[in-house]
CSV table of C-alpha atoms and ligand atoms in Angstrom, one decimal:
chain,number,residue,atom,x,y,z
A,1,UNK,CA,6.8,-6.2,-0.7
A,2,UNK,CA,7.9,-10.0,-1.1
A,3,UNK,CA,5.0,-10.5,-2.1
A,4,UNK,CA,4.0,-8.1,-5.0
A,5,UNK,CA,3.8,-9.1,-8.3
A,6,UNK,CA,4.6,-6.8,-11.6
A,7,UNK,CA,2.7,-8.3,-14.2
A,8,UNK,CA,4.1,-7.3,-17.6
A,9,UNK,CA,3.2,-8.4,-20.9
A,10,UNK,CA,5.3,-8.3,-24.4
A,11,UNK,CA,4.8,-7.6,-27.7
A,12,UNK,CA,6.9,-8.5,-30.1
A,13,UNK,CA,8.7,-12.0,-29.8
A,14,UNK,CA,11.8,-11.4,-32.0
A,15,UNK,CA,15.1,-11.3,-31.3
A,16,UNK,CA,15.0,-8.7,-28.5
A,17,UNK,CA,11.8,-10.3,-27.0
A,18,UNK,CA,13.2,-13.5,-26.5
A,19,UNK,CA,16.0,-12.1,-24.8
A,20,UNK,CA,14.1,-10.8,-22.5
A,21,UNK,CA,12.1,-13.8,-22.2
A,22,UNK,CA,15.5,-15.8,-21.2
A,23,UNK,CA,16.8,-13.0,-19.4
A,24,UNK,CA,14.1,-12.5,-16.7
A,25,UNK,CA,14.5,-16.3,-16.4
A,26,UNK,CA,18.0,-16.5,-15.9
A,27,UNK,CA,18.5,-13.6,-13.4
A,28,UNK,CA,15.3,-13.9,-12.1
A,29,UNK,CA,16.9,-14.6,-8.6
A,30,UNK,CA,19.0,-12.2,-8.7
A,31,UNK,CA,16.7,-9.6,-9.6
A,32,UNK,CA,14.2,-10.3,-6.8
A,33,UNK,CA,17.5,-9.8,-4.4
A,34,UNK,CA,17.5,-6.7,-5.3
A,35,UNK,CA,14.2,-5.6,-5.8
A,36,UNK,CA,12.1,-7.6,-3.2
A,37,UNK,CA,9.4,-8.3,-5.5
A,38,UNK,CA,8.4,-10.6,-8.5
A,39,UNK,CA,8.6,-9.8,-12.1
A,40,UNK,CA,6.0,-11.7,-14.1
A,41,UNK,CA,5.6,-12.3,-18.0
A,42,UNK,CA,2.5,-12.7,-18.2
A,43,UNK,CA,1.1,-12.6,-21.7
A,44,UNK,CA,2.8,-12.1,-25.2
A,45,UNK,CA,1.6,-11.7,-28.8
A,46,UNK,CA,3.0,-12.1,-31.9
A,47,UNK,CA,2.3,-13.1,-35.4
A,48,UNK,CA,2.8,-16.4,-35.4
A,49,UNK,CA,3.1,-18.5,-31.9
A,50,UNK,CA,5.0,-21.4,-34.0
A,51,UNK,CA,7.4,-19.7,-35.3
A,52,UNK,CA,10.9,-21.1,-34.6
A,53,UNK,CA,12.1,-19.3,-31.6
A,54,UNK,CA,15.4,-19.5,-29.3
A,55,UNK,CA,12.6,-18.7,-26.0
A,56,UNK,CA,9.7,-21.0,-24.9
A,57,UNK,CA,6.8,-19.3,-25.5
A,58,UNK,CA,4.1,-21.8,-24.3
A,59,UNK,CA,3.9,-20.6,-20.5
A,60,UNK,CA,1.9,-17.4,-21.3
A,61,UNK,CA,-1.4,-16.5,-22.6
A,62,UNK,CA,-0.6,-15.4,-26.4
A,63,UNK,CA,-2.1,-13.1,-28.8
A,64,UNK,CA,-2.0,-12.2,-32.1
A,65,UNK,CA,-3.5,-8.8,-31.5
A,66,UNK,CA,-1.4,-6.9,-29.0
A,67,UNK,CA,-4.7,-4.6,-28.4
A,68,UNK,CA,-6.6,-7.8,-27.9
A,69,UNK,CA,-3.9,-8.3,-25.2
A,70,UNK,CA,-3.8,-4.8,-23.3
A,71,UNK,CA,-7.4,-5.3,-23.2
A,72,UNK,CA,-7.9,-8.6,-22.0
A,73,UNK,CA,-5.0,-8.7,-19.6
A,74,UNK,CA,-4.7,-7.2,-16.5
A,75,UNK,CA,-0.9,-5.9,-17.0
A,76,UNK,CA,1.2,-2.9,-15.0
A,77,UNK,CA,3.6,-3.1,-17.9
A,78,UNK,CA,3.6,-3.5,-22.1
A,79,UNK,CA,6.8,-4.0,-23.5
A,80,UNK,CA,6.6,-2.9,-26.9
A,81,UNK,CA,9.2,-4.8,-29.3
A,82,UNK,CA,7.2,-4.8,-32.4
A,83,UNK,CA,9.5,-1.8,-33.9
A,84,UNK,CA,7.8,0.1,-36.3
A,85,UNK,CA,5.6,3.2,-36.4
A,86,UNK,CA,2.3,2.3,-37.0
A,87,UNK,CA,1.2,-0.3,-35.1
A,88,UNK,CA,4.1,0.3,-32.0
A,89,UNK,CA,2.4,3.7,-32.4
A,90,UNK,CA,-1.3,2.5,-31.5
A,91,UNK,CA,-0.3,0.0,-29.0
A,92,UNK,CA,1.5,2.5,-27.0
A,93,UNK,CA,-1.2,5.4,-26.8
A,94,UNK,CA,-3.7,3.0,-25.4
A,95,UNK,CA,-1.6,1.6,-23.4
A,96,UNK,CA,-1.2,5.0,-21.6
A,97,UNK,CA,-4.4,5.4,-21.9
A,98,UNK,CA,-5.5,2.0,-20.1
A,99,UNK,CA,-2.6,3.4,-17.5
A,100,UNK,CA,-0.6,0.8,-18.3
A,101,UNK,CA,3.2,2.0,-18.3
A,102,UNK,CA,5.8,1.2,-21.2
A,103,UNK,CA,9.2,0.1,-21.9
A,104,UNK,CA,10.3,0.3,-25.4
A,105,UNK,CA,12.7,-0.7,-27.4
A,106,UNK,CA,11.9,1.8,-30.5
A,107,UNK,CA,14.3,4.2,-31.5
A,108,UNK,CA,11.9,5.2,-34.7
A,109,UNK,CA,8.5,5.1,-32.0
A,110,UNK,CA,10.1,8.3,-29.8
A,111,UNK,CA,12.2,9.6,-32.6
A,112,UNK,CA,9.1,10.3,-34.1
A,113,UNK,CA,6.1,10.8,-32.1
A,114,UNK,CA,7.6,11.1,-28.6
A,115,UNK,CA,5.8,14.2,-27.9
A,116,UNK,CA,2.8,13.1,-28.7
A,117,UNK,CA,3.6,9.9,-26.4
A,118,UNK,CA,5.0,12.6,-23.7
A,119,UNK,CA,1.8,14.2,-23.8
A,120,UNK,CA,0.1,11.5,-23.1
A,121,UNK,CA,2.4,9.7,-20.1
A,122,UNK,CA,1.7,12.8,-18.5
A,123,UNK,CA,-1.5,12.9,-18.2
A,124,UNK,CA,-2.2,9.5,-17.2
A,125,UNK,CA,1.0,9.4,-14.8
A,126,UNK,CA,2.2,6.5,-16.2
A,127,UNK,CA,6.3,6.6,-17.3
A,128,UNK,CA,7.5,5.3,-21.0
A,129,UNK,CA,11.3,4.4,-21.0
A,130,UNK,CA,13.4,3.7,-24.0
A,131,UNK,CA,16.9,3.1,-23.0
A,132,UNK,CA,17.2,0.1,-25.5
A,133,UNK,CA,15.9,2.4,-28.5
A,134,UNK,CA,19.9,3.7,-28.7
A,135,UNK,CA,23.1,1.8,-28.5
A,136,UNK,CA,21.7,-1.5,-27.3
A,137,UNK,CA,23.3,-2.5,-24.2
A,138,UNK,CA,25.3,1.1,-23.6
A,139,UNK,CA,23.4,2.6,-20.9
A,140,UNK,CA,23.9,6.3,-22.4
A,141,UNK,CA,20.0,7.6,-21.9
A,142,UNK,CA,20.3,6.6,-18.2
A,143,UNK,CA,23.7,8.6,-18.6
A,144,UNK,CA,22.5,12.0,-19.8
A,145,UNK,CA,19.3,11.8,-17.6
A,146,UNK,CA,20.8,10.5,-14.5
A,147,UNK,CA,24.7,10.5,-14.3
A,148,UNK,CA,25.7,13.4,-16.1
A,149,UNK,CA,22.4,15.8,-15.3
A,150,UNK,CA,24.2,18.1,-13.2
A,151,UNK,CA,26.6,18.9,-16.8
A,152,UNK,CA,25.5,21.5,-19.5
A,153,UNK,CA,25.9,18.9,-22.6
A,154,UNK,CA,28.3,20.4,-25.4
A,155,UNK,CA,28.6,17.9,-28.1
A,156,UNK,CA,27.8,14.3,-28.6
A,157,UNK,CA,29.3,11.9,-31.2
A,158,UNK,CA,28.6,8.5,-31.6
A,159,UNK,CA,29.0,5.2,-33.4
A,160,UNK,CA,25.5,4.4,-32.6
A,161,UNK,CA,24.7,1.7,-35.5
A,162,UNK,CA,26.4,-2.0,-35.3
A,163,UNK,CA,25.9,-3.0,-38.4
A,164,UNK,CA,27.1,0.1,-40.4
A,165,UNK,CA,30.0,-0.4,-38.0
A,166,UNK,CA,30.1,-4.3,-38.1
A,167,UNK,CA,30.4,-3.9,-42.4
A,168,UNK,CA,33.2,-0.9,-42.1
A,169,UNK,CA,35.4,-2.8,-39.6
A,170,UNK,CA,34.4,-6.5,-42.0
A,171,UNK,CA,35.3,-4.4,-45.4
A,172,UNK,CA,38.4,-3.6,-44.0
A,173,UNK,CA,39.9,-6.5,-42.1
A,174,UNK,CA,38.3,-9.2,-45.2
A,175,UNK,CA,38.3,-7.1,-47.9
A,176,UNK,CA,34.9,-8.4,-48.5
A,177,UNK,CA,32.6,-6.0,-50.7
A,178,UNK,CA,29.8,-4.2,-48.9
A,179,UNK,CA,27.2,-6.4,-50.1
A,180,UNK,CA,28.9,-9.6,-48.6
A,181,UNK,CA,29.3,-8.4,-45.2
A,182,UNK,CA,25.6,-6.7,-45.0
A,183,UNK,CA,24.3,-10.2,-45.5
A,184,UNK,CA,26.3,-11.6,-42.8
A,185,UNK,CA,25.4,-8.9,-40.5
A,186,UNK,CA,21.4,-9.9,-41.5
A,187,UNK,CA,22.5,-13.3,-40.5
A,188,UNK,CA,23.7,-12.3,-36.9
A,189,UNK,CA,20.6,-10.3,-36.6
A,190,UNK,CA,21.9,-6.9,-36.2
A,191,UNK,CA,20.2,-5.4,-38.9
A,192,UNK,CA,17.0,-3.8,-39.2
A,193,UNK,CA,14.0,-5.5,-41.2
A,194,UNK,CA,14.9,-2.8,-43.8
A,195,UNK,CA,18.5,-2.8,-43.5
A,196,UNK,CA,18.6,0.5,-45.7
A,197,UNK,CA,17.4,1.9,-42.6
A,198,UNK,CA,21.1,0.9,-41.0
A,199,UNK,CA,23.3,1.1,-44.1
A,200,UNK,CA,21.5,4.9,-45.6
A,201,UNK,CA,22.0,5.9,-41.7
A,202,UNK,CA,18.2,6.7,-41.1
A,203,UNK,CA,18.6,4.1,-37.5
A,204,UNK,CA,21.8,6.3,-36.5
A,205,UNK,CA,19.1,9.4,-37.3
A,206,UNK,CA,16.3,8.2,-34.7
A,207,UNK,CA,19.2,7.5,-32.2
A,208,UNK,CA,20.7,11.2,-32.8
A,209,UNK,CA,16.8,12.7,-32.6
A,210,UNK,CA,16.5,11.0,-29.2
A,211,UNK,CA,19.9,12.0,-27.8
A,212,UNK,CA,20.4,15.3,-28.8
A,213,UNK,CA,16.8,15.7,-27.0
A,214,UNK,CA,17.4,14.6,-23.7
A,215,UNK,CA,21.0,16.2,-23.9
A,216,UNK,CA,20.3,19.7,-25.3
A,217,UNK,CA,16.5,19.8,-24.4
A,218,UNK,CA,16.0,20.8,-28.0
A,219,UNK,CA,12.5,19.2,-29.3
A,220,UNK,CA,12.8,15.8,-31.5
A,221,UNK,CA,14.3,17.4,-34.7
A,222,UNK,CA,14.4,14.1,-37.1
A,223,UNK,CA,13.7,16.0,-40.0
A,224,UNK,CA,16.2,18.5,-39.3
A,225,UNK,CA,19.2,16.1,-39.3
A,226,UNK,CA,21.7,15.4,-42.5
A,227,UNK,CA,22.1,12.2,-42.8
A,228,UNK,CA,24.7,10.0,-45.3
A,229,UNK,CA,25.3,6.6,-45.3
A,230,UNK,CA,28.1,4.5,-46.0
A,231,UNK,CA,27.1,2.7,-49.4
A,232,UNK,CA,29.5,5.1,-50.9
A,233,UNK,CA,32.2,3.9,-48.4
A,234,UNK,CA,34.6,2.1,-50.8
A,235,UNK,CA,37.9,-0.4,-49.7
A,236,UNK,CA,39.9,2.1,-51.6
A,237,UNK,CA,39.2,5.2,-48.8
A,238,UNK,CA,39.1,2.5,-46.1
A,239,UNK,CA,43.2,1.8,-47.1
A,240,UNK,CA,44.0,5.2,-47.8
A,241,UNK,CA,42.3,6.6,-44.4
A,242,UNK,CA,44.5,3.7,-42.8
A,243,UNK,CA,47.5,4.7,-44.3
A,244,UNK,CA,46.8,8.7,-43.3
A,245,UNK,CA,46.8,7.5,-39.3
A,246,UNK,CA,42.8,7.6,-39.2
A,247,UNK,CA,39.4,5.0,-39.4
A,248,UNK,CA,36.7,5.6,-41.0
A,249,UNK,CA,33.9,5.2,-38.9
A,250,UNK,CA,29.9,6.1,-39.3
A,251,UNK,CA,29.1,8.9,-36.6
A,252,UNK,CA,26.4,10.8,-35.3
A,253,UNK,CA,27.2,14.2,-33.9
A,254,UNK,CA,24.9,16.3,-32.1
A,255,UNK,CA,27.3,19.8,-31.2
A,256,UNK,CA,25.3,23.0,-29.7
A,257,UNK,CA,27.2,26.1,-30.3
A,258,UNK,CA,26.2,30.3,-30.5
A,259,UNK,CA,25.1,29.6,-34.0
A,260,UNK,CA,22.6,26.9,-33.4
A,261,UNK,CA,22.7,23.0,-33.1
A,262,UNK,CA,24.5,20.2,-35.8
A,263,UNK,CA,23.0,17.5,-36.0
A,264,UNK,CA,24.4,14.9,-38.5
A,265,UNK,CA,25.3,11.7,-39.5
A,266,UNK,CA,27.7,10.5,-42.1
A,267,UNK,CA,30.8,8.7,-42.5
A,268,UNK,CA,33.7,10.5,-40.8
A,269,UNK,CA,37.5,9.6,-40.3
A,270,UNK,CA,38.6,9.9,-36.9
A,271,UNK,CA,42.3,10.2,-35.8
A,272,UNK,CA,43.2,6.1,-35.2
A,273,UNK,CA,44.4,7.4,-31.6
A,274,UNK,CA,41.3,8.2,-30.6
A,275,UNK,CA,39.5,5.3,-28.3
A,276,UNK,CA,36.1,5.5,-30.2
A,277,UNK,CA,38.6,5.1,-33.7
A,278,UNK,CA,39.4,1.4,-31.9
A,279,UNK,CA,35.7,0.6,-31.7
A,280,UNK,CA,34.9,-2.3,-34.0
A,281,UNK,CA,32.1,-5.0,-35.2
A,282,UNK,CA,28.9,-4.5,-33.9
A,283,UNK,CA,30.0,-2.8,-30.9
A,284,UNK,CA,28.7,0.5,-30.5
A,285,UNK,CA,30.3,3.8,-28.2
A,286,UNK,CA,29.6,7.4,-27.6
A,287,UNK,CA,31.6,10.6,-26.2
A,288,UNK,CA,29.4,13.1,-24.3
A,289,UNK,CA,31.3,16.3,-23.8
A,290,UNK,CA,29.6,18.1,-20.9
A,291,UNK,CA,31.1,21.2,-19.0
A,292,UNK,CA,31.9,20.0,-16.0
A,293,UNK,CA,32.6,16.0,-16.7
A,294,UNK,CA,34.6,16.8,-19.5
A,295,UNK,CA,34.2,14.0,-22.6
A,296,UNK,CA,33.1,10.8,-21.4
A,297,UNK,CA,32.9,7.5,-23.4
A,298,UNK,CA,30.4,4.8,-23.0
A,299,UNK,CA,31.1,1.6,-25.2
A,300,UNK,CA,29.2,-2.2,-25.9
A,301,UNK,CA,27.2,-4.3,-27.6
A,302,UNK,CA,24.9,-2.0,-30.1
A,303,UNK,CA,22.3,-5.0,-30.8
A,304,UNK,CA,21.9,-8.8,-30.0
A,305,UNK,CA,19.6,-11.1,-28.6
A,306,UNK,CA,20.8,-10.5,-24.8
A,307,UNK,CA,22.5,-7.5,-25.1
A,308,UNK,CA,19.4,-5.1,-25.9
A,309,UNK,CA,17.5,-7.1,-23.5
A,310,UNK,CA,20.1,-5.7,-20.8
A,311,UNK,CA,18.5,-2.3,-21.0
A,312,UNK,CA,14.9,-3.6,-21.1
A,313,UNK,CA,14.7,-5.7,-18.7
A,314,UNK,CA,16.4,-2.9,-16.8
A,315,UNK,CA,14.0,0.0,-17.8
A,316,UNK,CA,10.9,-2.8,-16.3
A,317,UNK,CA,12.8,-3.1,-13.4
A,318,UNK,CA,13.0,0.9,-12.7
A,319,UNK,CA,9.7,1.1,-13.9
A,320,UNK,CA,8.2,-1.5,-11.4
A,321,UNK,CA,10.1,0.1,-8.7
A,322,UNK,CA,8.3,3.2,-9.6
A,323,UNK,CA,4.6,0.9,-9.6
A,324,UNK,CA,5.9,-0.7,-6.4
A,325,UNK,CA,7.1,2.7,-4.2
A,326,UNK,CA,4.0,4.9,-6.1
A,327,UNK,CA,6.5,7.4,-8.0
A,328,UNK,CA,5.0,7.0,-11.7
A,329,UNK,CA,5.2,9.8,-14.0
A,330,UNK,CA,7.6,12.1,-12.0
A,331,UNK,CA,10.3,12.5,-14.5
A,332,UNK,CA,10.1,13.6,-18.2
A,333,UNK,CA,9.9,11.2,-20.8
A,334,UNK,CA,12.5,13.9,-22.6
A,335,UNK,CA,14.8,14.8,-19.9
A,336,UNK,CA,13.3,18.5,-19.9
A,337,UNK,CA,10.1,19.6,-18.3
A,338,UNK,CA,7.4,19.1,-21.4
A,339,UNK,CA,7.0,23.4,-21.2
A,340,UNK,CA,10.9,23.6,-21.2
A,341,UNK,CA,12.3,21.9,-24.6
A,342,UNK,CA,13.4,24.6,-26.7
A,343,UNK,CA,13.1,25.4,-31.0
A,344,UNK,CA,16.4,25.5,-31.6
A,345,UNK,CA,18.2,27.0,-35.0
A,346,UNK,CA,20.2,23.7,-36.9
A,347,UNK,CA,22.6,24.3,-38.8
A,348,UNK,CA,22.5,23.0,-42.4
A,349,UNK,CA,25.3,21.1,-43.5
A,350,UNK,CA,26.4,24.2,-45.4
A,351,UNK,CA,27.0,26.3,-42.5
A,352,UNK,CA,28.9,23.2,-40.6
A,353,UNK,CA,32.7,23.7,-40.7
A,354,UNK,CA,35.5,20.9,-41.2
A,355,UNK,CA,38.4,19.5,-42.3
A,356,UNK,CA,37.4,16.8,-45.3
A,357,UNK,CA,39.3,14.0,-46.9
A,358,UNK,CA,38.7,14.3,-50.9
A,359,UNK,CA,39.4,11.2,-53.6
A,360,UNK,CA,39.7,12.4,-56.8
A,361,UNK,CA,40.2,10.3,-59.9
A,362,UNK,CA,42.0,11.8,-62.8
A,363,UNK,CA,43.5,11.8,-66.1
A,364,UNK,CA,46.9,11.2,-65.3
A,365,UNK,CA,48.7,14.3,-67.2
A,366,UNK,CA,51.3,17.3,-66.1
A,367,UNK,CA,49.1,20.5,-64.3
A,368,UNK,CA,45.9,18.3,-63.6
A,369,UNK,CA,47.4,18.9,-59.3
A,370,UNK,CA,47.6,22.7,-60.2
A,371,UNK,CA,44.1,22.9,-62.2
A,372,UNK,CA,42.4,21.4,-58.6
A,373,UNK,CA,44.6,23.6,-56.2
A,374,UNK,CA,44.0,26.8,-57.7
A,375,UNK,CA,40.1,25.8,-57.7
A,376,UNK,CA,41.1,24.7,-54.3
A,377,UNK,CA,42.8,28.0,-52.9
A,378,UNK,CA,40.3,30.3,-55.1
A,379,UNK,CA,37.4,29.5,-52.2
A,380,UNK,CA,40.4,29.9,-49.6
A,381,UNK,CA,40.6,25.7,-49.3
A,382,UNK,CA,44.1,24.9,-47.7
A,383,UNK,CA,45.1,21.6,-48.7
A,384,UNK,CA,46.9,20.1,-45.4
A,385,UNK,CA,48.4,16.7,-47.5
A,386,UNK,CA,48.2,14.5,-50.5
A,387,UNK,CA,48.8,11.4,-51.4
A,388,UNK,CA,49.3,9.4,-54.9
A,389,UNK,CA,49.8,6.3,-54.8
A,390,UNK,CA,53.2,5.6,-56.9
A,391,UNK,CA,52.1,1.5,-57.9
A,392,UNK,CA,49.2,3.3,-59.8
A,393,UNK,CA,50.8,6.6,-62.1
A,394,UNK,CA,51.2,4.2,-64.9
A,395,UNK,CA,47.5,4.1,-65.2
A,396,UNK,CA,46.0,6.6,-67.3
A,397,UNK,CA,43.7,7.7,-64.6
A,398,UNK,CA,44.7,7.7,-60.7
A,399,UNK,CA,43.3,8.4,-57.8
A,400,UNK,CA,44.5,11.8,-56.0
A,401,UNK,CA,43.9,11.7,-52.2
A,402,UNK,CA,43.8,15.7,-50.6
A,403,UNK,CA,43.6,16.3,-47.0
A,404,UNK,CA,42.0,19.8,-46.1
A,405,UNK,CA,42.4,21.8,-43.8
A,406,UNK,CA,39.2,23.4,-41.4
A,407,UNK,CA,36.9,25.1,-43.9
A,408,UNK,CA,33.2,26.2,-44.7
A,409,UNK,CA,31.3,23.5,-46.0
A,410,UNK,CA,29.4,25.4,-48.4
A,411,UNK,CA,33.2,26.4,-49.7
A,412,UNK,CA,33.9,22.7,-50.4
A,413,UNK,CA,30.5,22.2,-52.1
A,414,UNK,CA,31.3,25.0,-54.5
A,415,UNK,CA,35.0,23.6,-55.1
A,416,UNK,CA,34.1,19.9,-55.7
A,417,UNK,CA,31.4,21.1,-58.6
A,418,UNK,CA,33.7,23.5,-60.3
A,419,UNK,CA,36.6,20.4,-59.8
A,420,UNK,CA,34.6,17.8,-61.1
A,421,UNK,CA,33.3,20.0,-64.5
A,422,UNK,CA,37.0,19.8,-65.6
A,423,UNK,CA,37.7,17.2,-68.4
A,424,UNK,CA,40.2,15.5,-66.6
A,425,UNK,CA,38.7,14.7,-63.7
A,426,UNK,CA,36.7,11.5,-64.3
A,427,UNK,CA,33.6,10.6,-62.0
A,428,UNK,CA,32.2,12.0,-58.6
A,429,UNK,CA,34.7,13.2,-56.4
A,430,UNK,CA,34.4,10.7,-52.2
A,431,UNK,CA,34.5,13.4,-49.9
A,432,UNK,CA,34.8,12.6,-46.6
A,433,UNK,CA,34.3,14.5,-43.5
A,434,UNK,CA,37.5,14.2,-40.8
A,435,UNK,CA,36.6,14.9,-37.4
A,436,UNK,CA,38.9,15.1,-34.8
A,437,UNK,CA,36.6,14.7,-31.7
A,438,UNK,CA,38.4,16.9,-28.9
B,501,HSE,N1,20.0,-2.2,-36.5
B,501,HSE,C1,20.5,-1.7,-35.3
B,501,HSE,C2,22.0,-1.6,-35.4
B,501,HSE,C3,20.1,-2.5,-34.1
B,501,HSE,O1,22.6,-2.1,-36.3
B,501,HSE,O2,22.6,-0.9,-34.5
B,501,HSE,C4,19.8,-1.8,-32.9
B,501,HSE,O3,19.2,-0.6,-33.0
């Protein structure tokens, strides 16, 4: 076995690909310890071969056509790192086709189409894994297939995007505006080519799809899931959650229950007690609640150069272990046997119940509180607490912060309009949801 060779090739040199560049390099050694055989890179494309990169890229046969490359190149491996539909999309059906097997970093790739990709790894034997396509370095898809399989999954809830989580925790510790902090976070690299993709919370959905798939063996529902982001996140609700004992944090949660499956993601203060609540920067964690585990968290880097490389490299090394002892194709691409992923009902956010934190801004004028409670208490809303703070009554509108108790969410939607019709209640009304994640 010493002397076999995997033979991989990479498209996509970006961030992620040269970290797997230096990172084959640099534990090279102490990979082949463990495996017995050799890992090879041996051909890459991307756009532009000059480009300024942190990897040397002149030791390998380059392309700027990745199909040029699958079909010139006598590979047992692509590593797709292009991100993107279209073109990942191509490359990765005929690379099955060709046989060749595939690592992938792209959440939006098997969000989307990993049926159709399923499909296809099947029939040719060949395996696809994607543990880098959610939470970077975390190894949670090697968790619900592997670690926890013996478990009936109950909920999951993640912070599963860096920089949504990178700008919250920035916002609140700089008091920086949204718009500052997203440009640093572009700077460290941790956001998407579109970052509307991380800030509207369309990443966090792809992640979510993919998860609550392998967890629930529910088909790839992207289209199915709410999704907010945090643009409407303002300091103000940052402070005030602070000062109510909670964080406001960007989750996805994927909870099955006898009514059907949520699936959502939006901003959400969590109790500042809980671990996940102490999870900051671009660091990313998630709680899986399973039946006989009980909740588990898994926490680390979300994105980075190295970090997402962690989980590829690892996904080639299972793979060629899989080339090198003849087990391709065995296990499904989705957890559950192709013919066993279920339709599932999901719940629309309407039929979702919880607790919510509202921000109302007002005229500042006796029987305004009693004009929104009886709205309140008319859809049977309890109102848990409320805070005003006493620095701002002198203005002639002030912000009124209600804490509800557990109700219908359709209940809340019919509150908030009938509140906000009233003349002295000036502007949208923040509502956040509270979850309390036990
Ligand atoms: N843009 C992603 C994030 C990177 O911020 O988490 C990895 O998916």
């Amino acid at each position: 076995m010493e002397n076999k060779t995997i033979k991989i090739g990479i498209a996509g040199v970006g961030t992620v690909g040269c970290g797997v560049i230096n990172l084959l390099k640099r534990n090279n050694e102490e990979i082949f310890k463990r495996t017995g055989f050799n890992i090879k890179v041996v051909c890459i494309s991307a756009k532009n071969k000059d480009k300024k990169r942190d990897c040397n890229v002149d030791q390998y046969n380059f392309y700027t056509d990745p199909l040029k490359m699958i079909e010139n190149e006598d590979i047992n491996i692509l590593v797709e790192l292009i991100g993107g539909e279209s073109i990942a999309r191509n490359l990765v059906k005929k690379s099955l086709e060709k046989n060749i097997h595939v690592v992938t970093a792209n959440k939006a790739l098997i969000a989307l189409h990993g049926n159709e990709i399923s499909d296809l790894a099947q029939k040719n034997n060949c395996d696809v894994a994607f543990e880098a396509s959610v939470a970077g370095a975390v190894p949670i898809i090697k968790v619900i297939k592997e670690s926890l399989n013996a478990n009936k999954i109950e909920w999951i809830a993640g912070i599963i995007n860096g920089t949504t989580n990178f700008i919250l925790t920035s916002m609140l510790k700089t008091k920086k505006d949204f718009k500052d902090v997203l440009l640093e976070a572009q700077e460290l690299g941790y956001a998407e080519s579109d970052p509307s993709f991380d800030v509207g919370g369309i990443d966090a959905a792809h992640k979510l799809t993919i998860l609550s798939s392998i967890s629930f063996g529910i088909n790839l529902n992207f289209d199915a899931i709410y999704v907010e982001g945090i643009e409407n996140i303002e300091l103000d609700d940052l402070n005030y959650a602070k000062e109510l004992g909670y964080v406001i944090k960007h989750l996805a949660i994927a909870r099955s229950n006898e009514s059907g499956v949520e699936l959502r993601v939006h901003p959400c203060l969590i109790p500042n007690s809980r671990l996940i609540a102490n999870v900051d920067g671009v660091k990313n964690a998630v709680v899986v609640s399973a039946d006989a585990s009980g909740p588990t968290l898994y926490y680390g880097a979300g994105a980075g150069s190295y970090a997402t490389a962690s989980s590829v490299v690892s996904d080639i090394i299972n793979v060629s272990k899989n080339i090198v002892y003849n087990s391709n194709g065995n296990l499904p691409l989705l957890n559950y046997q192709p013919n066993k992923l279920k339709k599932v009902n999901i719940l629309k956010i309407e039929q979702i119940k919880s607790r919510y934190y509202l921000r109302i801004r007002v005229t500042n004028k006796p029987g305004v509180l009693a004009d929104i409670t009886k709205i309140l208490g008319g859809k049977s809303i309890s109102i848990e607490s409320i805070l005003q703070k006493e620095d701002l009554v002198n203005d002639a509108n002030v912000p009124i912060v209600l804490v509800t108790h557990e109700v219908l969410e359709k209940n809340i939607i019919e509150a908030l309009s009938s509140i906000e019709n009233l003349d002295v209640v000036k502007g949208k009304i923040v509502k956040i949801r509270i979850e309390e994640l036990n």
